PDB file of C-alpha atoms in Angstrom:
ATOM      1  CA  UNK V   1      14.979  20.154  22.180  1.00 53.00           C
ATOM      2  CA  UNK V   2      16.374  17.103  20.317  1.00 52.00           C
ATOM      3  CA  UNK V   3      13.102  17.010  18.088  1.00 62.00           C
ATOM      4  CA  UNK V   4      13.604  20.551  16.632  1.00 72.00           C
ATOM      5  CA  UNK V   5      16.390  18.919  14.447  1.00 78.00           C
ATOM      6  CA  UNK V   6      14.404  17.598  11.103  1.00 78.00           C
ATOM      7  CA  UNK V   7      17.084  14.622  10.854  1.00 83.00           C
ATOM      8  CA  UNK V   8      16.817  13.737  14.447  1.00 88.00           C
ATOM      9  CA  UNK V   9      12.750  14.033  14.321  1.00 88.00           C
ATOM     10  CA  UNK V  10      13.128  11.875  11.178  1.00 90.00           C
ATOM     11  CA  UNK V  11      14.867   9.250  13.162  1.00 91.00           C
ATOM     12  CA  UNK V  12      12.849   9.148  15.667  1.00 93.00           C
ATOM     13  CA  UNK V  13       9.506   8.908  13.530  1.00 94.00           C
ATOM     14  CA  UNK V  14      11.000   5.942  11.562  1.00 94.00           C
ATOM     15  CA  UNK V  15      11.888   4.224  14.690  1.00 95.00           C
ATOM     16  CA  UNK V  16       8.214   4.661  16.169  1.00 96.00           C
ATOM     17  CA  UNK V  17       6.704   3.503  12.689  1.00 96.00           C
ATOM     18  CA  UNK V  18       8.589   0.319  13.165  1.00 96.00           C
ATOM     19  CA  UNK V  19       8.036  -0.140  16.676  1.00 96.00           C
ATOM     20  CA  UNK V  20       4.314   0.383  15.848  1.00 95.00           C
ATOM     21  CA  UNK V  21       4.562  -2.315  13.221  1.00 95.00           C
ATOM     22  CA  UNK V  22       5.890  -4.588  16.175  1.00 95.00           C
ATOM     23  CA  UNK V  23       3.085  -3.446  18.650  1.00 95.00           C
ATOM     24  CA  UNK V  24       0.281  -4.287  15.970  1.00 93.00           C
ATOM     25  CA  UNK V  25       1.637  -7.889  15.561  1.00 93.00           C
ATOM     26  CA  UNK V  26       1.789  -8.774  19.330  1.00 93.00           C
ATOM     27  CA  UNK V  27      -1.571  -7.190  19.526  1.00 92.00           C
ATOM     28  CA  UNK V  28      -3.129  -9.317  16.671  1.00 88.00           C
ATOM     29  CA  UNK V  29      -1.551 -12.562  18.115  1.00 87.00           C
ATOM     30  CA  UNK V  30      -3.253 -11.798  21.478  1.00 87.00           C
ATOM     31  CA  UNK V  31      -6.279 -10.805  19.600  1.00 82.00           C
ATOM     32  CA  UNK V  32      -6.559  -7.376  21.528  1.00 87.00           C
ATOM     33  CA  UNK V  33      -8.811  -5.043  19.117  1.00 86.00           C
ATOM     34  CA  UNK V  34      -8.317  -1.726  21.099  1.00 87.00           C
ATOM     35  CA  UNK V  35      -4.315  -1.806  20.780  1.00 91.00           C
ATOM     36  CA  UNK V  36      -4.748  -3.292  17.374  1.00 90.00           C
ATOM     37  CA  UNK V  37      -6.720  -0.289  16.071  1.00 89.00           C
ATOM     38  CA  UNK V  38      -4.419   2.228  17.995  1.00 92.00           C
ATOM     39  CA  UNK V  39      -1.496   0.736  16.168  1.00 93.00           C
ATOM     40  CA  UNK V  40      -2.967   0.420  12.851  1.00 91.00           C
ATOM     41  CA  UNK V  41      -4.206   3.856  12.950  1.00 92.00           C
ATOM     42  CA  UNK V  42      -0.861   5.137  14.313  1.00 94.00           C
ATOM     43  CA  UNK V  43       1.190   3.704  11.099  1.00 95.00           C
ATOM     44  CA  UNK V  44      -0.076   5.988   8.179  1.00 94.00           C
ATOM     45  CA  UNK V  45      -0.302   9.055  11.045  1.00 95.00           C
ATOM     46  CA  UNK V  46       3.572   8.750  11.835  1.00 95.00           C
ATOM     47  CA  UNK V  47       3.996   8.601   8.114  1.00 95.00           C
ATOM     48  CA  UNK V  48       2.204  11.789   7.891  1.00 94.00           C
ATOM     49  CA  UNK V  49       4.588  13.100  10.540  1.00 93.00           C
ATOM     50  CA  UNK V  50       7.593  11.939   8.452  1.00 94.00           C
ATOM     51  CA  UNK V  51       6.034  13.580   5.296  1.00 93.00           C
ATOM     52  CA  UNK V  52       5.950  17.209   6.997  1.00 92.00           C
ATOM     53  CA  UNK V  53       9.732  16.546   8.372  1.00 91.00           C
ATOM     54  CA  UNK V  54      11.092  15.107   5.009  1.00 90.00           C
ATOM     55  CA  UNK V  55       9.394  16.600   2.135  1.00 89.00           C
ATOM     56  CA  UNK V  56      11.372  20.006   1.078  1.00 84.00           C
ATOM     57  CA  UNK V  57       8.747  20.213  -2.027  1.00 82.00           C
ATOM     58  CA  UNK V  58       5.258  19.269  -0.765  1.00 83.00           C
ATOM     59  CA  UNK V  59       3.470  16.855  -2.807  1.00 85.00           C
ATOM     60  CA  UNK V  60      -0.340  17.342  -2.623  1.00 88.00           C
ATOM     61  CA  UNK V  61      -0.800  13.854  -3.965  1.00 89.00           C
ATOM     62  CA  UNK V  62       1.181  12.381  -1.299  1.00 91.00           C
ATOM     63  CA  UNK V  63      -0.531  14.150   1.503  1.00 91.00           C
ATOM     64  CA  UNK V  64      -4.088  13.045   0.218  1.00 91.00           C
ATOM     65  CA  UNK V  65      -3.229   9.777  -0.111  1.00 92.00           C
ATOM     66  CA  UNK V  66      -1.824   9.775   3.525  1.00 92.00           C
ATOM     67  CA  UNK V  67      -4.700  11.390   4.958  1.00 90.00           C
ATOM     68  CA  UNK V  68      -7.219   8.675   2.943  1.00 87.00           C
ATOM     69  CA  UNK V  69      -4.942   6.060   4.534  1.00 89.00           C
ATOM     70  CA  UNK V  70      -5.578   7.382   8.124  1.00 88.00           C
ATOM     71  CA  UNK V  71      -9.454   7.534   7.161  1.00 81.00           C
ATOM     72  CA  UNK V  72      -9.535   4.033   5.855  1.00 80.00           C
ATOM     73  CA  UNK V  73      -7.844   2.663   8.660  1.00 81.00           C
ATOM     74  CA  UNK V  74     -10.174   4.293  11.030  1.00 78.00           C
ATOM     75  CA  UNK V  75     -13.120   3.406   8.910  1.00 71.00           C
ATOM     76  CA  UNK V  76     -11.818  -0.193   8.770  1.00 67.00           C
ATOM     77  CA  UNK V  77     -12.921  -0.392  12.600  1.00 65.00           C
ATOM     78  CA  UNK V  78     -16.078   1.139  12.715  1.00 58.00           C
ATOM     79  CA  UNK V  79     -17.823   0.068   9.568  1.00 51.00           C
ATOM     80  CA  UNK V  80     -20.903  -1.907  10.584  1.00 46.00           C
ATOM     81  CA  UNK V  81     -22.343  -3.506   7.304  1.00 47.00           C
ATOM     82  CA  UNK V  82     -20.594  -5.428   4.307  1.00 52.00           C
ATOM     83  CA  UNK V  83     -17.402  -4.351   5.211  1.00 54.00           C
ATOM     84  CA  UNK V  84     -15.315  -5.994   2.735  1.00 56.00           C
ATOM     85  CA  UNK V  85     -16.785  -4.227   0.055  1.00 60.00           C
ATOM     86  CA  UNK V  86     -15.889  -0.704   1.794  1.00 64.00           C
ATOM     87  CA  UNK V  87     -12.356  -2.084   2.305  1.00 63.00           C
ATOM     88  CA  UNK V  88     -12.210  -2.696  -1.712  1.00 63.00           C
ATOM     89  CA  UNK V  89     -13.463   0.429  -2.483  1.00 70.00           C
ATOM     90  CA  UNK V  90     -10.854   2.105  -0.022  1.00 74.00           C
ATOM     91  CA  UNK V  91      -8.052   0.093  -1.676  1.00 74.00           C
ATOM     92  CA  UNK V  92      -9.302   1.369  -5.338  1.00 80.00           C
ATOM     93  CA  UNK V  93      -9.122   4.893  -4.199  1.00 86.00           C
ATOM     94  CA  UNK V  94      -5.672   4.493  -2.567  1.00 87.00           C
ATOM     95  CA  UNK V  95      -4.389   2.579  -5.666  1.00 86.00           C
ATOM     96  CA  UNK V  96      -5.636   5.427  -7.912  1.00 90.00           C
ATOM     97  CA  UNK V  97      -3.729   7.980  -6.202  1.00 90.00           C
ATOM     98  CA  UNK V  98      -0.587   5.424  -6.177  1.00 91.00           C
ATOM     99  CA  UNK V  99      -0.847   5.052  -9.919  1.00 90.00           C
ATOM    100  CA  UNK V 100      -1.028   8.379 -10.656  1.00 91.00           C
ATOM    101  CA  UNK V 101       1.888   9.475  -8.703  1.00 90.00           C
ATOM    102  CA  UNK V 102       3.941   6.501 -10.097  1.00 90.00           C
ATOM    103  CA  UNK V 103       2.810   7.818 -13.515  1.00 88.00           C
ATOM    104  CA  UNK V 104       3.919  11.309 -12.600  1.00 86.00           C
ATOM    105  CA  UNK V 105       7.360   9.923 -11.842  1.00 83.00           C
ATOM    106  CA  UNK V 106       7.498   7.743 -14.763  1.00 80.00           C
ATOM    107  CA  UNK V 107      10.143   9.231 -17.096  1.00 76.00           C
ATOM    108  CA  UNK V 108       9.774   7.278 -20.306  1.00 74.00           C
ATOM    109  CA  UNK V 109       6.142   6.190 -20.707  1.00 78.00           C
ATOM    110  CA  UNK V 110       6.091   3.852 -23.242  1.00 81.00           C
ATOM    111  CA  UNK V 111       2.675   2.044 -23.292  1.00 83.00           C
ATOM    112  CA  UNK V 112       3.577  -0.902 -25.228  1.00 86.00           C
ATOM    113  CA  UNK V 113       6.207  -1.664 -22.555  1.00 85.00           C
ATOM    114  CA  UNK V 114       3.722  -0.751 -19.794  1.00 86.00           C
ATOM    115  CA  UNK V 115       1.049  -3.155 -21.226  1.00 89.00           C
ATOM    116  CA  UNK V 116       3.447  -6.215 -21.414  1.00 89.00           C
ATOM    117  CA  UNK V 117       4.747  -5.807 -17.877  1.00 88.00           C
ATOM    118  CA  UNK V 118       1.232  -5.426 -16.886  1.00 91.00           C
ATOM    119  CA  UNK V 119      -0.020  -8.795 -18.636  1.00 91.00           C
ATOM    120  CA  UNK V 120       1.588 -11.291 -16.366  1.00 90.00           C
ATOM    121  CA  UNK V 121      -0.032  -9.783 -13.328  1.00 89.00           C
ATOM    122  CA  UNK V 122      -3.420  -9.260 -15.072  1.00 89.00           C
ATOM    123  CA  UNK V 123      -3.277 -13.151 -15.990  1.00 89.00           C
ATOM    124  CA  UNK V 124      -2.567 -14.444 -12.559  1.00 86.00           C
ATOM    125  CA  UNK V 125      -5.110 -12.036 -10.845  1.00 83.00           C
ATOM    126  CA  UNK V 126      -7.640 -12.966 -12.998  1.00 83.00           C
ATOM    127  CA  UNK V 127      -7.321 -16.524 -12.902  1.00 81.00           C
ATOM    128  CA  UNK V 128      -7.892 -16.328  -9.011  1.00 77.00           C
ATOM    129  CA  UNK V 129     -11.049 -13.973  -9.600  1.00 74.00           C
ATOM    130  CA  UNK V 130     -12.381 -16.691 -11.998  1.00 75.00           C
ATOM    131  CA  UNK V 131     -11.981 -19.402  -9.285  1.00 70.00           C
ATOM    132  CA  UNK V 132     -13.652 -17.422  -6.602  1.00 69.00           C
ATOM    133  CA  UNK V 133     -17.251 -18.494  -5.355  1.00 62.00           C
ATOM    134  CA  UNK V 134     -19.962 -16.959  -3.422  1.00 64.00           C
ATOM    135  CA  UNK V 135     -19.131 -13.460  -4.831  1.00 63.00           C
ATOM    136  CA  UNK V 136     -21.941 -11.103  -4.947  1.00 67.00           C
ATOM    137  CA  UNK V 137     -21.868  -9.135  -8.541  1.00 70.00           C
ATOM    138  CA  UNK V 138     -20.718  -5.671  -6.800  1.00 72.00           C
ATOM    139  CA  UNK V 139     -17.972  -7.226  -5.007  1.00 69.00           C
ATOM    140  CA  UNK V 140     -16.943  -9.265  -8.284  1.00 74.00           C
ATOM    141  CA  UNK V 141     -17.084  -6.211 -10.392  1.00 77.00           C
ATOM    142  CA  UNK V 142     -14.780  -4.206  -7.780  1.00 75.00           C
ATOM    143  CA  UNK V 143     -12.450  -7.038  -7.243  1.00 77.00           C
ATOM    144  CA  UNK V 144     -11.871  -7.040 -11.106  1.00 82.00           C
ATOM    145  CA  UNK V 145     -11.520  -3.018 -11.393  1.00 83.00           C
ATOM    146  CA  UNK V 146      -8.971  -3.454  -8.007  1.00 81.00           C
ATOM    147  CA  UNK V 147      -6.771  -6.333  -9.847  1.00 84.00           C
ATOM    148  CA  UNK V 148      -6.529  -3.901 -13.241  1.00 89.00           C
ATOM    149  CA  UNK V 149      -5.055  -1.199 -10.806  1.00 88.00           C
ATOM    150  CA  UNK V 150      -2.714  -3.538  -8.819  1.00 88.00           C
ATOM    151  CA  UNK V 151      -1.574  -5.374 -12.281  1.00 90.00           C
ATOM    152  CA  UNK V 152      -0.953  -1.819 -14.005  1.00 91.00           C
ATOM    153  CA  UNK V 153       1.097  -0.522 -11.106  1.00 91.00           C
ATOM    154  CA  UNK V 154       2.941  -3.813 -11.132  1.00 91.00           C
ATOM    155  CA  UNK V 155       3.564  -3.365 -14.935  1.00 90.00           C
ATOM    156  CA  UNK V 156       4.708   0.446 -14.325  1.00 91.00           C
ATOM    157  CA  UNK V 157       7.209  -0.697 -11.516  1.00 92.00           C
ATOM    158  CA  UNK V 158       8.319  -3.346 -13.564  1.00 91.00           C
ATOM    159  CA  UNK V 159       9.426  -1.489 -16.521  1.00 89.00           C
ATOM    160  CA  UNK V 160      10.765   1.614 -14.634  1.00 88.00           C
ATOM    161  CA  UNK V 161      13.036  -0.506 -12.804  1.00 89.00           C
ATOM    162  CA  UNK V 162      14.356  -2.315 -15.812  1.00 87.00           C
ATOM    163  CA  UNK V 163      14.940   0.787 -17.764  1.00 85.00           C
ATOM    164  CA  UNK V 164      16.371   2.836 -14.997  1.00 81.00           C
ATOM    165  CA  UNK V 165      17.775   0.494 -11.992  1.00 78.00           C
ATOM    166  CA  UNK V 166      18.221   3.381  -9.552  1.00 86.00           C
ATOM    167  CA  UNK V 167      17.339   3.585  -5.746  1.00 88.00           C
ATOM    168  CA  UNK V 168      13.702   5.537  -6.541  1.00 90.00           C
ATOM    169  CA  UNK V 169      12.794   2.447  -8.932  1.00 90.00           C
ATOM    170  CA  UNK V 170      14.095  -0.234  -6.909  1.00 93.00           C
ATOM    171  CA  UNK V 171      11.987   0.953  -3.968  1.00 93.00           C
ATOM    172  CA  UNK V 172       8.968   1.248  -6.161  1.00 92.00           C
ATOM    173  CA  UNK V 173       9.395  -2.336  -7.078  1.00 93.00           C
ATOM    174  CA  UNK V 174       9.803  -3.421  -3.606  1.00 94.00           C
ATOM    175  CA  UNK V 175       6.524  -1.591  -2.483  1.00 94.00           C
ATOM    176  CA  UNK V 176       4.827  -3.034  -5.211  1.00 92.00           C
ATOM    177  CA  UNK V 177       5.907  -6.589  -4.909  1.00 93.00           C
ATOM    178  CA  UNK V 178       4.887  -6.323  -1.232  1.00 93.00           C
ATOM    179  CA  UNK V 179       1.538  -4.946  -2.240  1.00 89.00           C
ATOM    180  CA  UNK V 180       1.165  -7.666  -4.617  1.00 89.00           C
ATOM    181  CA  UNK V 181       2.362 -10.623  -1.910  1.00 88.00           C
ATOM    182  CA  UNK V 182      -0.500  -8.864   0.398  1.00 86.00           C
ATOM    183  CA  UNK V 183      -3.084  -8.866  -2.278  1.00 82.00           C
ATOM    184  CA  UNK V 184      -2.402 -12.502  -2.633  1.00 82.00           C
ATOM    185  CA  UNK V 185      -2.584 -13.414   1.078  1.00 82.00           C
ATOM    186  CA  UNK V 186      -5.743 -11.231   1.761  1.00 75.00           C
ATOM    187  CA  UNK V 187      -7.485 -12.840  -1.241  1.00 75.00           C
ATOM    188  CA  UNK V 188      -6.573 -16.537  -0.362  1.00 76.00           C
ATOM    189  CA  UNK V 189      -7.809 -15.427   3.221  1.00 71.00           C
ATOM    190  CA  UNK V 190     -10.812 -13.873   2.503  1.00 68.00           C
ATOM    191  CA  UNK V 191     -12.198 -16.522  -0.099  1.00 66.00           C
ATOM    192  CA  UNK V 192     -10.499 -19.588   0.956  1.00 66.00           C
ATOM    193  CA  UNK V 193      -9.309 -20.165   4.594  1.00 64.00           C
ATOM    194  CA  UNK V 194     -11.446 -20.395   7.567  1.00 58.00           C
ATOM    195  CA  UNK V 195     -11.514 -17.953  10.586  1.00 56.00           C
ATOM    196  CA  UNK V 196      -8.876 -19.834  12.530  1.00 55.00           C
ATOM    197  CA  UNK V 197      -6.342 -19.971   9.812  1.00 54.00           C
ATOM    198  CA  UNK V 198      -6.666 -16.367   9.261  1.00 60.00           C
ATOM    199  CA  UNK V 199      -5.053 -15.588  12.848  1.00 68.00           C
ATOM    200  CA  UNK V 200      -1.900 -17.608  11.203  1.00 72.00           C
ATOM    201  CA  UNK V 201      -2.007 -14.814   8.402  1.00 78.00           C
ATOM    202  CA  UNK V 202      -2.333 -11.772  10.034  1.00 83.00           C
ATOM    203  CA  UNK V 203       1.047 -10.829  11.050  1.00 86.00           C
ATOM    204  CA  UNK V 204       2.149 -11.429   7.577  1.00 87.00           C
ATOM    205  CA  UNK V 205      -0.557  -8.927   6.362  1.00 87.00           C
ATOM    206  CA  UNK V 206       0.693  -6.503   9.020  1.00 90.00           C
ATOM    207  CA  UNK V 207       4.226  -6.509   8.036  1.00 92.00           C
ATOM    208  CA  UNK V 208       3.543  -6.749   4.231  1.00 92.00           C
ATOM    209  CA  UNK V 209       1.090  -4.064   4.413  1.00 90.00           C
ATOM    210  CA  UNK V 210       3.329  -1.699   6.765  1.00 93.00           C
ATOM    211  CA  UNK V 211       6.438  -2.213   4.790  1.00 95.00           C
ATOM    212  CA  UNK V 212       5.091  -1.758   1.403  1.00 94.00           C
ATOM    213  CA  UNK V 213       3.186   1.505   2.591  1.00 94.00           C
ATOM    214  CA  UNK V 214       6.687   2.871   3.976  1.00 96.00           C
ATOM    215  CA  UNK V 215       8.698   1.665   0.918  1.00 95.00           C
ATOM    216  CA  UNK V 216       6.052   3.653  -1.382  1.00 94.00           C
ATOM    217  CA  UNK V 217       6.375   6.705   0.923  1.00 94.00           C
ATOM    218  CA  UNK V 218      10.525   6.410   0.617  1.00 94.00           C
ATOM    219  CA  UNK V 219       9.980   5.951  -3.442  1.00 94.00           C
ATOM    220  CA  UNK V 220       7.730   9.376  -3.573  1.00 93.00           C
ATOM    221  CA  UNK V 221      10.353  11.131  -1.231  1.00 92.00           C
ATOM    222  CA  UNK V 222      13.001  10.097  -3.543  1.00 92.00           C
ATOM    223  CA  UNK V 223      11.407  10.860  -6.700  1.00 89.00           C
ATOM    224  CA  UNK V 224      10.574  14.153  -5.424  1.00 86.00           C
ATOM    225  CA  UNK V 225      14.005  14.928  -4.058  1.00 83.00           C
ATOM    226  CA  UNK V 226      15.578  13.943  -7.817  1.00 80.00           C
ATOM    227  CA  UNK V 227      12.732  15.938  -9.591  1.00 72.00           C
ATOM    228  CA  UNK V 228      13.756  19.052  -7.038  1.00 65.00           C
ATOM    229  CA  UNK V 229      17.670  18.543  -7.859  1.00 62.00           C
ATOM    230  CA  UNK V 230      17.092  18.064 -11.577  1.00 61.00           C
ATOM    231  CA  UNK V 231      14.547  21.616 -11.794  1.00 54.00           C
TER     232      UNK V 231
END
């Protein structure tokens, strides 16, 4: 069969991933929840298929991250109480794993440079957190921790790109900028917009989230291949 060829299987899975993005956007625009759920869960499952197809040397951290992403996407639709808190916790776990993967693939770990790169992101996110209202203490604490993680990820990405502008670190920077854009939209949507305005922003969230996740997957893949070639 044609799918026994790894290269062809990879192309089919990649095409299916981008097709599923279009399906989720369409479902979001017509507000058809069953199709939104199916597409939302299918995206990380397709990445998991790509992982088993493309990774010559398996990364247990990446495998864990993809499985957690699937669980998180499923849970997002079935959590019955205080959904946003659980979404934040899930986001934190995913970002911790992402940070570990980025840190492992950071060749020059100059902490002063990383701190300098992190500071602008920290300043922006802490300002946004300071102007929020009607936030419980636990939600605010999680929000602050979340902002610290995404800021550190941003700092690492910028420093890696400036020190070594190659395909691997370009993918990481693209992924991080997309995640930061997503974070801004979700933050503003949750705290400052009404429900009607949320429908306008939903397609942008889907695009940013799916492309950021795909770019991060490609970053880990290229970093894995580069490390394997240099070993």
